[in-house]
Structure formats: structure tokens, C-alpha cells
Amino acid sequence: MEPPPDLSTRTDAIYSRHSAGRGTLRIRAKPLRSEVPLPDMALDEVLSDGALDATEASALEIRTDVGLVRMTFVLVAAAGVTITSLAPSIVVGVHRLHKPLSFETWILSYPLTAVGLVGVILLWSSLSRRPIRSWPWAIWPLALLVLWSLLSVWWSVSPELTSSRALTAVGIAAFGVWFGYELRFDEQLLALALFSAAASLGSYVLIIWWPGHGRNVSGRSEWQGVFAGPNSLGPAAVIGIVAAIGIAVRYRRRVIVAMSSIAALANLVLLQKSASVTAVAALLVGAAAIVVVLLVRSIRARGVAGRVVGPTIALVGAAGSAVVATHVGSVASFFGQDPTLASRTLIWSDVRQFISDRPVKGYGYWAFWENLDYAGPTYERIGNGYGSAHNSFLEMGIGLGFVGVALFGLLVAAGVVAVSVRVWRFSDTASIWWAVVLAVVLTEHLMESFVLWHSYVWVLLIAAAFLPTTRRETSTRRDANG
């Protein structure tokens, strides 16, 4: 019997076939025995998430730092999402230190600024490795949007607020791009799972042991957990459910499935107790997205062309959205809800009027709601200081005019296109999961102004626009990012 081939020789053969011009070949970090020959591998099998590299044709090197770096990325991402949920600032600053809920207080501004600075550094570290012409096109409307936000200080009705908040928004946007561009799917999934675990566990601690903080401070029965209100707890619970299901489907081990089921159930209870209609709607739309994805997979299997399926689904979706938008009161009544959606329809009417008074540039980024000279009359008419447009498109309109709406719309379109293309081409767990996440966050943006508050819901919408849409792009990013 002939002796087995030398390991480095075998690696040379794989390297010469699969990594010409790429510079680095990355192979699964599994224990290898030199006397066992490596089997032939397809490119997608060779390009894996492991930490074993062949950077030279003559040897294999174990890069022990890769796993540590990638796990550090996961922890940074989880911390960033947690901070942009505002939960730590609410618990420590508002509940324990009794600071006002204001983005100008240090308890909110310092952590958010830190996320922004880290986001800028990490994003530049990722993008600087690639030529500008290869950057995702969605970065340009996003860059123009944050630039327009900064420029709006010149016409803002509250320039002292616009200046600091718009500057922080630049960093938060960078963090969102990094989350979608740099992190691999497993890392994104784990980061959201860690955030959800911390948020749900912390919420139950407050609800049980400090009900004065964990329940709605207005005296009603709804839960708010570690957040500022029920409509913040509800979306976090939905993300927790989606993350738990994603973990279970991705790994499928009995213990992981059992723990994920418990996490999903715990978040389902939080969702129900929050009584957040918008969050329930987001969960239902997310479930509908799964049905649409399965339908698309079935159509694709029958050989129908994507150029037919894509426009058809877009037209049906647009028509359905238009019907719901124009008959929102009737739809709400059909489901047993307040026809005004807790005064949202009244708010939207007022906001559209304000936008018509300053249609091009708006009133300045995040400037309108705390200037009572402008917002006071609508607060008096609606009966409370509601503080936002409760719709991200309208929020962009009142803050940044039609220019802001157009740029925001381009970013939303980039996210929808990226996720849709992934679903059509791959139909893998990552693509389906992101379709659900995008459906959830888009629904929330239609019902709340999550484009403000430097929110993780805004971060996830940005991230969706920067997902890789081809296998070549996926492998290229892996090569560039290590």
C-alpha cells in the first residue's frame, strides 16, 4: 500500500485549484491528522468560517487569533444593539439615578456616542480593505441621508438639538452598516440572541422584584420591562422570538432547540403582557413573510423566471399596502382595535399638514417635537405630548422634507432588494431569517418613528441593505475580513 500523500502537498493542490488570485484559503477549523488525505472540496465547502488558513502553498497555519476576534465582534455587536435599545440607560439612568428621559443627559448620550464611535472605526476598518468602486451602492443614499441630517442644523427650528443628535446618528448608521456588512449570519444571529437574553431576563427581574419599574409607570396593567414603555418592550420581544427560532433552526441540537423554545415562550409572554398592537402586527407580518418565502420557493422550483416573480410580488405587496393604508381604521376595527390606532391616524393627519408647510427641507433633524412653538397646538388637540410622527417615513418628511423621505426610501428599497435577491438565489436559513427580520422592522417603522432614538430597529433596517447577495460577494468579504 502506498503511503498517504503529504498534507502540505495536498493543500497545495487545493490552493492552486481554488484560491488563485485570492491570497488566502480558509478551511474548517477541525482537528486534522496528517496521515489522512484531504478530500476534494468545492469552493463553497473550502470557504468556511474556520480559523485554519493556508496563506502559503507550502504549509498550513493555525491562526489562533481569528476565533477570538470574531467572538469579540459578536460581543461588540450584542453590546451595541443592547445600548441602542436604550434599556441600560433606562434602568440605570431613569429608574435608579432618576435622570430625565432625555438624549441630552449623559446617561443616554455617552453610551450612544460610544456605539457611534466604535461603529465608525469598525466600518472604516472593513471598507478600507476594498476599493471604493466595490462598496455596496446602498452606502451612498445612507451617506447622503446622514449628511442632509447634519446640514439641517442650518434651518432647524431647534438647532441645539439637531446638532448633537445628527452627529450621533452618523455613528449609529455606521454601526448598522458594519452589522450587515462585516458580520456573518451566525454572528448576527448570536448577537441578537444575546441581546434578547439580556433584555428578557432583565425585564422579568424588574417585573417580578421591582414592579414599579417593570410595569407601566402610568398605572395601567401593561408591562414595560427594562424599556421606557410597552411599545418598546413589544418589538424587543418579537426580535427575541425571531432570534430564538433562528437559533433553533440553524443548529437543531436537542438542548439548543429546548432552550430556544423556552426563550421564545418567555418573549411571547412579554409580548402579550406589553399589549403592544404594533408589535403584534409586526409578528404577524413576519409570519406572513415566511409564507411568501415558501411560496416563492415553490414558484422557483417550477421554473418561473425571477423577472416575472419579483415585479408581481412587488405589485401585489404595494397594492395590499395601499389598501391597508387607506382603510386603516376599518382594518383595525376588524381586528377589534381602536380605529384611530391609539390616535395615530389623528397624528398622521397633523403631521402631513406640517410637512406641507415645509415640504423640501423640513424642520430639521429631530427638531420639531420639543419645540412647543410648533408642536404645542397638535399636542393640545390630540391630548398628549406624543413626541414623534409614529411613522418613520412621515418622521423623515417632517424633519428632512421630501429630500429626506427620498433618501430614506432608497435605503428601504436597498434592504428589500437585498433580502429578496438572497431569498430567490439561496433560500437558505440566513435568507429566510432576514426576510422575517426585515418584515418585522419595516412594520415597526410604519407604526413608530424608530428612525429616531438611535434605535436598534433602525440599525437592523440599515443592516439588511448591506447583506451580501451572491456567493462570490460572500466569499470575497470573508477573504477581506479574515
PDB file of N, CA and C in Angstrom, residues 185-186 189 241-261 264 290 294 297 427-434 436:
ATOM      1  N   PHE A 185     -23.648  35.558   9.143  1.00  0.00           N
ATOM      2  CA  PHE A 185     -25.002  35.315   9.631  1.00  0.00           C
ATOM      3  C   PHE A 185     -25.008  34.757  11.047  1.00  0.00           C
ATOM      4  N   ASP A 186     -24.171  33.760  11.321  1.00  0.00           N
ATOM      5  CA  ASP A 186     -24.152  33.183  12.666  1.00  0.00           C
ATOM      6  C   ASP A 186     -23.809  34.230  13.722  1.00  0.00           C
ATOM      7  N   LEU A 189     -26.881  36.487  14.184  1.00  0.00           N
ATOM      8  CA  LEU A 189     -27.899  35.742  14.918  1.00  0.00           C
ATOM      9  C   LEU A 189     -27.548  35.637  16.393  1.00  0.00           C
ATOM     10  N   ILE A 241     -38.239  36.473  19.859  1.00  0.00           N
ATOM     11  CA  ILE A 241     -38.889  35.280  19.303  1.00  0.00           C
ATOM     12  C   ILE A 241     -38.225  34.871  17.997  1.00  0.00           C
ATOM     13  N   VAL A 242     -37.999  35.843  17.127  1.00  0.00           N
ATOM     14  CA  VAL A 242     -37.379  35.557  15.828  1.00  0.00           C
ATOM     15  C   VAL A 242     -35.959  35.029  16.012  1.00  0.00           C
ATOM     16  N   ALA A 243     -35.202  35.617  16.948  1.00  0.00           N
ATOM     17  CA  ALA A 243     -33.840  35.147  17.199  1.00  0.00           C
ATOM     18  C   ALA A 243     -33.839  33.733  17.760  1.00  0.00           C
ATOM     19  N   ALA A 244     -34.745  33.439  18.677  1.00  0.00           N
ATOM     20  CA  ALA A 244     -34.805  32.102  19.267  1.00  0.00           C
ATOM     21  C   ALA A 244     -35.141  31.050  18.219  1.00  0.00           C
ATOM     22  N   ILE A 245     -36.106  31.351  17.371  1.00  0.00           N
ATOM     23  CA  ILE A 245     -36.460  30.413  16.301  1.00  0.00           C
ATOM     24  C   ILE A 245     -35.287  30.242  15.337  1.00  0.00           C
ATOM     25  N   GLY A 246     -34.603  31.331  15.025  1.00  0.00           N
ATOM     26  CA  GLY A 246     -33.445  31.245  14.146  1.00  0.00           C
ATOM     27  C   GLY A 246     -32.352  30.364  14.716  1.00  0.00           C
ATOM     28  N   ILE A 247     -32.067  30.492  16.018  1.00  0.00           N
ATOM     29  CA  ILE A 247     -31.059  29.651  16.670  1.00  0.00           C
ATOM     30  C   ILE A 247     -31.465  28.178  16.592  1.00  0.00           C
ATOM     31  N   ALA A 248     -32.729  27.900  16.876  1.00  0.00           N
ATOM     32  CA  ALA A 248     -33.198  26.515  16.860  1.00  0.00           C
ATOM     33  C   ALA A 248     -33.093  25.897  15.471  1.00  0.00           C
ATOM     34  N   VAL A 249     -33.496  26.641  14.450  1.00  0.00           N
ATOM     35  CA  VAL A 249     -33.462  26.129  13.076  1.00  0.00           C
ATOM     36  C   VAL A 249     -32.026  26.005  12.580  1.00  0.00           C
ATOM     37  N   ARG A 250     -31.183  26.940  12.984  1.00  0.00           N
ATOM     38  CA  ARG A 250     -29.812  26.949  12.489  1.00  0.00           C
ATOM     39  C   ARG A 250     -29.004  25.771  13.026  1.00  0.00           C
ATOM     40  N   TYR A 251     -29.154  25.459  14.329  1.00  0.00           N
ATOM     41  CA  TYR A 251     -28.267  24.482  14.953  1.00  0.00           C
ATOM     42  C   TYR A 251     -28.935  23.129  15.209  1.00  0.00           C
ATOM     43  N   ARG A 252     -30.213  23.101  15.504  1.00  0.00           N
ATOM     44  CA  ARG A 252     -31.018  21.883  15.536  1.00  0.00           C
ATOM     45  C   ARG A 252     -30.528  20.806  16.514  1.00  0.00           C
ATOM     46  N   ARG A 253     -29.809  21.202  17.507  1.00  0.00           N
ATOM     47  CA  ARG A 253     -29.438  20.249  18.546  1.00  0.00           C
ATOM     48  C   ARG A 253     -30.506  20.264  19.626  1.00  0.00           C
ATOM     49  N   ARG A 254     -30.701  19.109  20.234  1.00  0.00           N
ATOM     50  CA  ARG A 254     -31.840  18.976  21.149  1.00  0.00           C
ATOM     51  C   ARG A 254     -31.793  19.997  22.273  1.00  0.00           C
ATOM     52  N   VAL A 255     -30.634  20.152  22.898  1.00  0.00           N
ATOM     53  CA  VAL A 255     -30.522  21.097  24.015  1.00  0.00           C
ATOM     54  C   VAL A 255     -30.770  22.523  23.528  1.00  0.00           C
ATOM     55  N   ILE A 256     -30.189  22.882  22.368  1.00  0.00           N
ATOM     56  CA  ILE A 256     -30.355  24.235  21.835  1.00  0.00           C
ATOM     57  C   ILE A 256     -31.804  24.492  21.465  1.00  0.00           C
ATOM     58  N   VAL A 257     -32.460  23.508  20.856  1.00  0.00           N
ATOM     59  CA  VAL A 257     -33.873  23.658  20.494  1.00  0.00           C
ATOM     60  C   VAL A 257     -34.727  23.857  21.745  1.00  0.00           C
ATOM     61  N   ALA A 258     -34.421  23.084  22.798  1.00  0.00           N
ATOM     62  CA  ALA A 258     -35.191  23.208  24.038  1.00  0.00           C
ATOM     63  C   ALA A 258     -35.012  24.587  24.668  1.00  0.00           C
ATOM     64  N   MET A 259     -33.764  25.058  24.734  1.00  0.00           N
ATOM     65  CA  MET A 259     -33.511  26.381  25.315  1.00  0.00           C
ATOM     66  C   MET A 259     -34.122  27.484  24.462  1.00  0.00           C
ATOM     67  N   SER A 260     -34.049  27.331  23.154  1.00  0.00           N
ATOM     68  CA  SER A 260     -34.640  28.335  22.264  1.00  0.00           C
ATOM     69  C   SER A 260     -36.153  28.368  22.409  1.00  0.00           C
ATOM     70  N   SER A 261     -36.766  27.213  22.605  1.00  0.00           N
ATOM     71  CA  SER A 261     -38.215  27.158  22.789  1.00  0.00           C
ATOM     72  C   SER A 261     -38.626  27.893  24.060  1.00  0.00           C
ATOM     73  N   ALA A 264     -38.272  31.601  23.365  1.00  0.00           N
ATOM     74  CA  ALA A 264     -39.366  32.094  22.525  1.00  0.00           C
ATOM     75  C   ALA A 264     -40.655  32.228  23.336  1.00  0.00           C
ATOM     76  N   ILE A 290     -42.803  34.495   6.015  1.00  0.00           N
ATOM     77  CA  ILE A 290     -42.401  33.088   5.846  1.00  0.00           C
ATOM     78  C   ILE A 290     -43.270  32.416   4.795  1.00  0.00           C
ATOM     79  N   LEU A 294     -41.915  30.751   1.279  1.00  0.00           N
ATOM     80  CA  LEU A 294     -42.196  29.371   0.877  1.00  0.00           C
ATOM     81  C   LEU A 294     -42.914  29.335  -0.468  1.00  0.00           C
ATOM     82  N   ARG A 297     -40.316  29.968  -3.134  1.00  0.00           N
ATOM     83  CA  ARG A 297     -39.510  28.767  -3.358  1.00  0.00           C
ATOM     84  C   ARG A 297     -40.251  27.763  -4.234  1.00  0.00           C
ATOM     85  N   SER A 427     -32.359  30.809  -0.720  1.00  0.00           N
ATOM     86  CA  SER A 427     -33.428  30.174   0.074  1.00  0.00           C
ATOM     87  C   SER A 427     -32.869  29.391   1.253  1.00  0.00           C
ATOM     88  N   ASP A 428     -31.756  29.871   1.821  1.00  0.00           N
ATOM     89  CA  ASP A 428     -31.167  29.199   2.972  1.00  0.00           C
ATOM     90  C   ASP A 428     -31.720  29.796   4.259  1.00  0.00           C
ATOM     91  N   THR A 429     -31.262  29.255   5.379  1.00  0.00           N
ATOM     92  CA  THR A 429     -31.754  29.726   6.674  1.00  0.00           C
ATOM     93  C   THR A 429     -31.503  31.212   6.864  1.00  0.00           C
ATOM     94  N   ALA A 430     -30.297  31.674   6.482  1.00  0.00           N
ATOM     95  CA  ALA A 430     -29.960  33.090   6.665  1.00  0.00           C
ATOM     96  C   ALA A 430     -30.897  33.995   5.876  1.00  0.00           C
ATOM     97  N   SER A 431     -31.184  33.626   4.640  1.00  0.00           N
ATOM     98  CA  SER A 431     -32.035  34.455   3.788  1.00  0.00           C
ATOM     99  C   SER A 431     -33.459  34.515   4.321  1.00  0.00           C
ATOM    100  N   ILE A 432     -33.985  33.369   4.703  1.00  0.00           N
ATOM    101  CA  ILE A 432     -35.360  33.327   5.227  1.00  0.00           C
ATOM    102  C   ILE A 432     -35.445  34.104   6.538  1.00  0.00           C
ATOM    103  N   TRP A 433     -34.441  33.925   7.392  1.00  0.00           N
ATOM    104  CA  TRP A 433     -34.440  34.625   8.678  1.00  0.00           C
ATOM    105  C   TRP A 433     -34.407  36.126   8.476  1.00  0.00           C
ATOM    106  N   TRP A 434     -33.576  36.597   7.559  1.00  0.00           N
ATOM    107  CA  TRP A 434     -33.504  38.032   7.317  1.00  0.00           C
ATOM    108  C   TRP A 434     -34.781  38.559   6.669  1.00  0.00           C
ATOM    109  N   VAL A 436     -37.736  37.574   7.468  1.00  0.00           N
ATOM    110  CA  VAL A 436     -38.632  37.765   8.609  1.00  0.00           C
ATOM    111  C   VAL A 436     -38.233  39.005   9.403  1.00  0.00           C
TER     112      VAL A 436
END
